Amino acid sequence: MKPLRNKTVQGALHALGTLLVLGVGLLIALDLAPRVVPILTEPTPPHSEIQGVFRDLSRMLGVTLSMLVALCAIAIPLTANVYTPKLIELFVADRGNKVALGFYVIANAFVLWNGFVVFDGATDSARLRVFGCLILALLGLGLIVPYCSYVLQFLIPGSIIYRLERAVIEELSRAGRKADPKALRESRQETLDTIQYLGKIVLRSVSRITS
């Protein structure tokens, strides 16, 4: 009964967060519409309005990236301190985190670059640049809740154990293809360290339940 209740609460929180982000995104879109629509429709939009839109989009993506980096910088070390330092290595090596954070970094750089280009007077392609940057900004807002949910799921003890188990299996598979004795010793030591991390997680989880 308890796992079902936890799943219900998690689903409700996820839905609430999704609705919150969608509501904020809708409000931002409504606020930007009076400024963006003339740029996309008028033959010669005002240069000051174009710069203002790029400035707002850049600020929006910058705040989003800062918020997500702050979440990871706080949540990951705290959880690693409770269970295992290996969690930080797993988080950094995870492909999903690389893709998500890389998207926000590239989107920020893309908006900043287009803002500089338009600021220098390239207004002939301003309409296309504003449209592309607006799509990136709205996509960045829409990915906040899924990525936060991904990070929180990453910190669940069951997920940590699964990733450590997979790391052990992958290391053993690589060790089977190595012929160098030194490389085999390193693989064995890496496997033993990961198994020790698994043991620490089990012991701490048991101590937290019994305390």
C-alpha positions as protocol buffer text, in pm:
chain_id: "A"
residue {
  index: 1
  type: MET
  ca { x: 0 y: 0 z: 0 }
}
residue {
  index: 2
  type: LYS
  ca { x: 283 y: 236 z: 84 }
}
residue {
  index: 3
  type: PRO
  ca { x: 461 y: 209 z: -258 }
}
residue {
  index: 4
  type: LEU
  ca { x: 127 y: 274 z: -429 }
}
residue {
  index: 5
  type: ARG
  ca { x: 76 y: 584 z: -215 }
}
residue {
  index: 6
  type: ASN
  ca { x: 428 y: 705 z: -293 }
}
residue {
  index: 7
  type: LYS
  ca { x: 370 y: 660 z: -667 }
}
residue {
  index: 8
  type: THR
  ca { x: 43 y: 850 z: -640 }
}
residue {
  index: 9
  type: VAL
  ca { x: 213 y: 1138 z: -461 }
}
residue {
  index: 10
  type: GLN
  ca { x: 498 y: 1143 z: -714 }
}
residue {
  index: 11
  type: GLY
  ca { x: 252 y: 1143 z: -1002 }
}
residue {
  index: 12
  type: ALA
  ca { x: 53 y: 1426 z: -846 }
}
residue {
  index: 13
  type: LEU
  ca { x: 365 y: 1633 z: -786 }
}
residue {
  index: 14
  type: HIS
  ca { x: 486 y: 1570 z: -1140 }
}
residue {
  index: 15
  type: ALA
  ca { x: 150 y: 1674 z: -1284 }
}
residue {
  index: 16
  type: LEU
  ca { x: 142 y: 1983 z: -1062 }
}
residue {
  index: 17
  type: GLY
  ca { x: 494 y: 2081 z: -1167 }
}
residue {
  index: 18
  type: THR
  ca { x: 407 y: 2028 z: -1533 }
}
residue {
  index: 19
  type: LEU
  ca { x: 97 y: 2245 z: -1503 }
}
residue {
  index: 20
  type: LEU
  ca { x: 297 y: 2511 z: -1321 }
}
residue {
  index: 21
  type: VAL
  ca { x: 565 y: 2526 z: -1591 }
}
residue {
  index: 22
  type: LEU
  ca { x: 305 y: 2524 z: -1867 }
}
residue {
  index: 23
  type: GLY
  ca { x: 121 y: 2807 z: -1694 }
}
residue {
  index: 24
  type: VAL
  ca { x: 439 y: 3009 z: -1655 }
}
residue {
  index: 25
  type: GLY
  ca { x: 532 y: 2938 z: -2016 }
}
residue {
  index: 26
  type: LEU
  ca { x: 188 y: 3051 z: -2131 }
}
residue {
  index: 27
  type: LEU
  ca { x: 216 y: 3374 z: -1932 }
}
residue {
  index: 28
  type: ILE
  ca { x: 562 y: 3439 z: -2076 }
}
residue {
  index: 29
  type: ALA
  ca { x: 435 y: 3369 z: -2428 }
}
residue {
  index: 30
  type: LEU
  ca { x: 145 y: 3610 z: -2375 }
}
residue {
  index: 31
  type: ASP
  ca { x: 384 y: 3875 z: -2244 }
}
residue {
  index: 32
  type: LEU
  ca { x: 623 y: 3828 z: -2536 }
}
residue {
  index: 33
  type: ALA
  ca { x: 352 y: 3807 z: -2802 }
}
residue {
  index: 34
  type: PRO
  ca { x: 294 y: 4186 z: -2834 }
}
residue {
  index: 35
  type: ARG
  ca { x: 667 y: 4229 z: -2897 }
}
residue {
  index: 36
  type: VAL
  ca { x: 743 y: 3916 z: -3099 }
}
residue {
  index: 37
  type: VAL
  ca { x: 443 y: 3919 z: -3334 }
}
residue {
  index: 38
  type: PRO
  ca { x: 529 y: 4260 z: -3490 }
}
residue {
  index: 39
  type: ILE
  ca { x: 886 y: 4143 z: -3548 }
}
residue {
  index: 40
  type: LEU
  ca { x: 763 y: 3830 z: -3727 }
}
residue {
  index: 41
  type: THR
  ca { x: 497 y: 4009 z: -3932 }
}
residue {
  index: 42
  type: GLU
  ca { x: 612 y: 4364 z: -4006 }
}
residue {
  index: 43
  type: PRO
  ca { x: 843 y: 4417 z: -4305 }
}
residue {
  index: 44
  type: THR
  ca { x: 1080 y: 4646 z: -4111 }
}
residue {
  index: 45
  type: PRO
  ca { x: 1047 y: 4585 z: -3737 }
}
residue {
  index: 46
  type: PRO
  ca { x: 1209 y: 4838 z: -3499 }
}
residue {
  index: 47
  type: HIS
  ca { x: 1569 y: 4755 z: -3420 }
}
residue {
  index: 48
  type: SER
  ca { x: 1521 y: 4838 z: -3052 }
}
residue {
  index: 49
  type: GLU
  ca { x: 1234 y: 4589 z: -3024 }
}
residue {
  index: 50
  type: ILE
  ca { x: 1446 y: 4314 z: -3178 }
}
residue {
  index: 51
  type: GLN
  ca { x: 1726 y: 4378 z: -2931 }
}
residue {
  index: 52
  type: GLY
  ca { x: 1477 y: 4380 z: -2643 }
}
residue {
  index: 53
  type: VAL
  ca { x: 1336 y: 4041 z: -2742 }
}
residue {
  index: 54
  type: PHE
  ca { x: 1682 y: 3886 z: -2766 }
}
residue {
  index: 55
  type: ARG
  ca { x: 1771 y: 4035 z: -2428 }
}
residue {
  index: 56
  type: ASP
  ca { x: 1461 y: 3885 z: -2266 }
}
residue {
  index: 57
  type: LEU
  ca { x: 1512 y: 3543 z: -2425 }
}
residue {
  index: 58
  type: SER
  ca { x: 1876 y: 3538 z: -2320 }
}
residue {
  index: 59
  type: ARG
  ca { x: 1784 y: 3631 z: -1964 }
}
residue {
  index: 60
  type: MET
  ca { x: 1515 y: 3363 z: -1955 }
}
residue {
  index: 61
  type: LEU
  ca { x: 1745 y: 3084 z: -2070 }
}
residue {
  index: 62
  type: GLY
  ca { x: 2025 y: 3207 z: -1844 }
}
residue {
  index: 63
  type: VAL
  ca { x: 1801 y: 3194 z: -1537 }
}
residue {
  index: 64
  type: THR
  ca { x: 1678 y: 2847 z: -1635 }
}
residue {
  index: 65
  type: LEU
  ca { x: 2031 y: 2714 z: -1675 }
}
residue {
  index: 66
  type: SER
  ca { x: 2138 y: 2870 z: -1344 }
}
residue {
  index: 67
  type: MET
  ca { x: 1842 y: 2712 z: -1166 }
}
residue {
  index: 68
  type: LEU
  ca { x: 1914 y: 2364 z: -1302 }
}
residue {
  index: 69
  type: VAL
  ca { x: 2286 y: 2389 z: -1227 }
}
residue {
  index: 70
  type: ALA
  ca { x: 2203 y: 2501 z: -871 }
}
residue {
  index: 71
  type: LEU
  ca { x: 1967 y: 2203 z: -832 }
}
residue {
  index: 72
  type: CYS
  ca { x: 2236 y: 1958 z: -944 }
}
residue {
  index: 73
  type: ALA
  ca { x: 2510 y: 2131 z: -740 }
}
residue {
  index: 74
  type: ILE
  ca { x: 2304 y: 2100 z: -422 }
}
residue {
  index: 75
  type: ALA
  ca { x: 2115 y: 1773 z: -462 }
}
residue {
  index: 76
  type: ILE
  ca { x: 2391 y: 1552 z: -604 }
}
residue {
  index: 77
  type: PRO
  ca { x: 2665 y: 1622 z: -342 }
}
residue {
  index: 78
  type: LEU
  ca { x: 2416 y: 1598 z: -55 }
}
residue {
  index: 79
  type: THR
  ca { x: 2288 y: 1261 z: -175 }
}
residue {
  index: 80
  type: ALA
  ca { x: 2642 y: 1143 z: -246 }
}
residue {
  index: 81
  type: ASN
  ca { x: 2737 y: 1235 z: 110 }
}
residue {
  index: 82
  type: VAL
  ca { x: 2453 y: 1018 z: 241 }
}
residue {
  index: 83
  type: TYR
  ca { x: 2512 y: 712 z: 22 }
}
residue {
  index: 84
  type: THR
  ca { x: 2828 y: 703 z: -189 }
}
residue {
  index: 85
  type: PRO
  ca { x: 3073 y: 948 z: -356 }
}
residue {
  index: 86
  type: LYS
  ca { x: 3046 y: 728 z: -666 }
}
residue {
  index: 87
  type: LEU
  ca { x: 2714 y: 901 z: -735 }
}
residue {
  index: 88
  type: ILE
  ca { x: 2890 y: 1217 z: -853 }
}
residue {
  index: 89
  type: GLU
  ca { x: 3094 y: 1017 z: -1104 }
}
residue {
  index: 90
  type: LEU
  ca { x: 2782 y: 838 z: -1225 }
}
residue {
  index: 91
  type: PHE
  ca { x: 2594 y: 1167 z: -1261 }
}
residue {
  index: 92
  type: VAL
  ca { x: 2872 y: 1331 z: -1460 }
}
residue {
  index: 93
  type: ALA
  ca { x: 2908 y: 1029 z: -1688 }
}
residue {
  index: 94
  type: ASP
  ca { x: 2532 y: 991 z: -1746 }
}
residue {
  index: 95
  type: ARG
  ca { x: 2434 y: 1057 z: -2107 }
}
residue {
  index: 96
  type: GLY
  ca { x: 2097 y: 1208 z: -2021 }
}
residue {
  index: 97
  type: ASN
  ca { x: 2253 y: 1475 z: -1802 }
}
residue {
  index: 98
  type: LYS
  ca { x: 2509 y: 1557 z: -2068 }
}
residue {
  index: 99
  type: VAL
  ca { x: 2239 y: 1598 z: -2333 }
}
residue {
  index: 100
  type: ALA
  ca { x: 2008 y: 1808 z: -2114 }
}
residue {
  index: 101
  type: LEU
  ca { x: 2270 y: 2044 z: -1973 }
}
residue {
  index: 102
  type: GLY
  ca { x: 2444 y: 2059 z: -2311 }
}
residue {
  index: 103
  type: PHE
  ca { x: 2117 y: 2167 z: -2471 }
}
residue {
  index: 104
  type: TYR
  ca { x: 2075 y: 2456 z: -2225 }
}
residue {
  index: 105
  type: VAL
  ca { x: 2436 y: 2568 z: -2269 }
}
residue {
  index: 106
  type: ILE
  ca { x: 2412 y: 2558 z: -2650 }
}
residue {
  index: 107
  type: ALA
  ca { x: 2072 y: 2730 z: -2646 }
}
residue {
  index: 108
  type: ASN
  ca { x: 2213 y: 3010 z: -2429 }
}
residue {
  index: 109
  type: ALA
  ca { x: 2513 y: 3050 z: -2657 }
}
residue {
  index: 110
  type: PHE
  ca { x: 2289 y: 3045 z: -2965 }
}
residue {
  index: 111
  type: VAL
  ca { x: 2060 y: 3320 z: -2832 }
}
residue {
  index: 112
  type: LEU
  ca { x: 2354 y: 3533 z: -2718 }
}
residue {
  index: 113
  type: TRP
  ca { x: 2527 y: 3497 z: -3053 }
}
residue {
  index: 114
  type: ASN
  ca { x: 2218 y: 3591 z: -3250 }
}
residue {
  index: 115
  type: GLY
  ca { x: 2164 y: 3886 z: -3019 }
}
residue {
  index: 116
  type: PHE
  ca { x: 2516 y: 4011 z: -3093 }
}
residue {
  index: 117
  type: VAL
  ca { x: 2468 y: 3959 z: -3467 }
}
residue {
  index: 118
  type: VAL
  ca { x: 2143 y: 4155 z: -3470 }
}
residue {
  index: 119
  type: PHE
  ca { x: 2294 y: 4421 z: -3244 }
}
residue {
  index: 120
  type: ASP
  ca { x: 2563 y: 4479 z: -3508 }
}
residue {
  index: 121
  type: GLY
  ca { x: 2291 y: 4562 z: -3760 }
}
residue {
  index: 122
  type: ALA
  ca { x: 2201 y: 4234 z: -3934 }
}
residue {
  index: 123
  type: THR
  ca { x: 1827 y: 4304 z: -3942 }
}
residue {
  index: 124
  type: ASP
  ca { x: 1763 y: 4131 z: -4274 }
}
residue {
  index: 125
  type: SER
  ca { x: 1756 y: 3790 z: -4104 }
}
residue {
  index: 126
  type: ALA
  ca { x: 1618 y: 3913 z: -3771 }
}
residue {
  index: 127
  type: ARG
  ca { x: 1276 y: 3754 z: -3826 }
}
residue {
  index: 128
  type: LEU
  ca { x: 1419 y: 3404 z: -3869 }
}
residue {
  index: 129
  type: ARG
  ca { x: 1663 y: 3450 z: -3582 }
}
residue {
  index: 130
  type: VAL
  ca { x: 1393 y: 3566 z: -3342 }
}
residue {
  index: 131
  type: PHE
  ca { x: 1169 y: 3275 z: -3437 }
}
residue {
  index: 132
  type: GLY
  ca { x: 1446 y: 3019 z: -3384 }
}
residue {
  index: 133
  type: CYS
  ca { x: 1551 y: 3165 z: -3050 }
}
residue {
  index: 134
  type: LEU
  ca { x: 1190 y: 3182 z: -2933 }
}
residue {
  index: 135
  type: ILE
  ca { x: 1141 y: 2813 z: -3011 }
}
residue {
  index: 136
  type: LEU
  ca { x: 1457 y: 2726 z: -2817 }
}
residue {
  index: 137
  type: ALA
  ca { x: 1348 y: 2935 z: -2518 }
}
residue {
  index: 138
  type: LEU
  ca { x: 1001 y: 2778 z: -2504 }
}
residue {
  index: 139
  type: LEU
  ca { x: 1152 y: 2431 z: -2545 }
}
residue {
  index: 140
  type: GLY
  ca { x: 1390 y: 2507 z: -2258 }
}
residue {
  index: 141
  type: LEU
  ca { x: 1099 y: 2605 z: -2037 }
}
residue {
  index: 142
  type: GLY
  ca { x: 910 y: 2291 z: -2130 }
}
residue {
  index: 143
  type: LEU
  ca { x: 1206 y: 2068 z: -2038 }
}
residue {
  index: 144
  type: ILE
  ca { x: 1241 y: 2202 z: -1683 }
}
residue {
  index: 145
  type: VAL
  ca { x: 997 y: 1961 z: -1521 }
}
residue {
  index: 146
  type: PRO
  ca { x: 1108 y: 1648 z: -1715 }
}
residue {
  index: 147
  type: TYR
  ca { x: 1472 y: 1714 z: -1637 }
}
residue {
  index: 148
  type: CYS
  ca { x: 1409 y: 1791 z: -1269 }
}
residue {
  index: 149
  type: SER
  ca { x: 1209 y: 1468 z: -1249 }
}
residue {
  index: 150
  type: TYR
  ca { x: 1498 y: 1284 z: -1417 }
}
residue {
  index: 151
  type: VAL
  ca { x: 1745 y: 1421 z: -1164 }
}
residue {
  index: 152
  type: LEU
  ca { x: 1523 y: 1331 z: -868 }
}
residue {
  index: 153
  type: GLN
  ca { x: 1471 y: 980 z: -1007 }
}
residue {
  index: 154
  type: PHE
  ca { x: 1848 y: 957 z: -1045 }
}
residue {
  index: 155
  type: LEU
  ca { x: 1886 y: 1013 z: -668 }
}
residue {
  index: 156
  type: ILE
  ca { x: 1652 y: 732 z: -560 }
}
residue {
  index: 157
  type: PRO
  ca { x: 1851 y: 457 z: -382 }
}
residue {
  index: 158
  type: GLY
  ca { x: 1709 y: 190 z: -614 }
}
residue {
  index: 159
  type: SER
  ca { x: 1829 y: 388 z: -916 }
}
residue {
  index: 160
  type: ILE
  ca { x: 2174 y: 435 z: -761 }
}
residue {
  index: 161
  type: ILE
  ca { x: 2202 y: 61 z: -692 }
}
residue {
  index: 162
  type: TYR
  ca { x: 2093 y: -22 z: -1047 }
}
residue {
  index: 163
  type: ARG
  ca { x: 2356 y: 209 z: -1195 }
}
residue {
  index: 164
  type: LEU
  ca { x: 2627 y: 67 z: -970 }
}
residue {
  index: 165
  type: GLU
  ca { x: 2528 y: -287 z: -1068 }
}
residue {
  index: 166
  type: ARG
  ca { x: 2544 y: -190 z: -1434 }
}
residue {
  index: 167
  type: ALA
  ca { x: 2888 y: -33 z: -1376 }
}
residue {
  index: 168
  type: VAL
  ca { x: 3011 y: -361 z: -1222 }
}
residue {
  index: 169
  type: ILE
  ca { x: 2876 y: -565 z: -1514 }
}
residue {
  index: 170
  type: GLU
  ca { x: 3029 y: -330 z: -1771 }
}
residue {
  index: 171
  type: GLU
  ca { x: 3365 y: -334 z: -1591 }
}
residue {
  index: 172
  type: LEU
  ca { x: 3365 y: -715 z: -1577 }
}
residue {
  index: 173
  type: SER
  ca { x: 3278 y: -726 z: -1948 }
}
residue {
  index: 174
  type: ARG
  ca { x: 3566 y: -493 z: -2030 }
}
residue {
  index: 175
  type: ALA
  ca { x: 3800 y: -694 z: -1808 }
}
residue {
  index: 176
  type: GLY
  ca { x: 3719 y: -1009 z: -2004 }
}
residue {
  index: 177
  type: ARG
  ca { x: 3848 y: -841 z: -2320 }
}
residue {
  index: 178
  type: LYS
  ca { x: 4175 y: -720 z: -2166 }
}
residue {
  index: 179
  type: ALA
  ca { x: 4497 y: -919 z: -2192 }
}
residue {
  index: 180
  type: ASP
  ca { x: 4726 y: -676 z: -2010 }
}
residue {
  index: 181
  type: PRO
  ca { x: 4780 y: -787 z: -1645 }
}
residue {
  index: 182
  type: LYS
  ca { x: 4799 y: -425 z: -1529 }
}
residue {
  index: 183
  type: ALA
  ca { x: 4468 y: -342 z: -1697 }
}
residue {
  index: 184
  type: LEU
  ca { x: 4312 y: -652 z: -1539 }
}
residue {
  index: 185
  type: ARG
  ca { x: 4429 y: -544 z: -1193 }
}
residue {
  index: 186
  type: GLU
  ca { x: 4283 y: -198 z: -1247 }
}
residue {
  index: 187
  type: SER
  ca { x: 3951 y: -347 z: -1360 }
}
residue {
  index: 188
  type: ARG
  ca { x: 3945 y: -577 z: -1059 }
}
residue {
  index: 189
  type: GLN
  ca { x: 4013 y: -288 z: -823 }
}
residue {
  index: 190
  type: GLU
  ca { x: 3744 y: -77 z: -989 }
}
residue {
  index: 191
  type: THR
  ca { x: 3496 y: -363 z: -954 }
}
residue {
  index: 192
  type: LEU
  ca { x: 3582 y: -417 z: -588 }
}
residue {
  index: 193
  type: ASP
  ca { x: 3542 y: -45 z: -516 }
}
residue {
  index: 194
  type: THR
  ca { x: 3201 y: -41 z: -680 }
}
residue {
  index: 195
  type: ILE
  ca { x: 3091 y: -348 z: -482 }
}
residue {
  index: 196
  type: GLN
  ca { x: 3205 y: -173 z: -163 }
}
residue {
  index: 197
  type: TYR
  ca { x: 2993 y: 127 z: -260 }
}
residue {
  index: 198
  type: LEU
  ca { x: 2696 y: -108 z: -300 }
}
residue {
  index: 199
  type: GLY
  ca { x: 2760 y: -249 z: 47 }
}
residue {
  index: 200
  type: LYS
  ca { x: 2774 y: 99 z: 199 }
}
residue {
  index: 201
  type: ILE
  ca { x: 2443 y: 192 z: 39 }
}
residue {
  index: 202
  type: VAL
  ca { x: 2281 y: -123 z: 181 }
}
residue {
  index: 203
  type: LEU
  ca { x: 2421 y: -60 z: 529 }
}
residue {
  index: 204
  type: ARG
  ca { x: 2314 y: 304 z: 534 }
}
residue {
  index: 205
  type: SER
  ca { x: 1970 y: 222 z: 402 }
}
residue {
  index: 206
  type: VAL
  ca { x: 1925 y: -42 z: 673 }
}
residue {
  index: 207
  type: SER
  ca { x: 2049 y: 196 z: 942 }
}
residue {
  index: 208
  type: ARG
  ca { x: 1807 y: 465 z: 825 }
}
residue {
  index: 209
  type: ILE
  ca { x: 1516 y: 221 z: 839 }
}
residue {
  index: 210
  type: THR
  ca { x: 1602 y: 85 z: 1183 }
}
residue {
  index: 211
  type: SER
  ca { x: 1682 y: 424 z: 1339 }
}
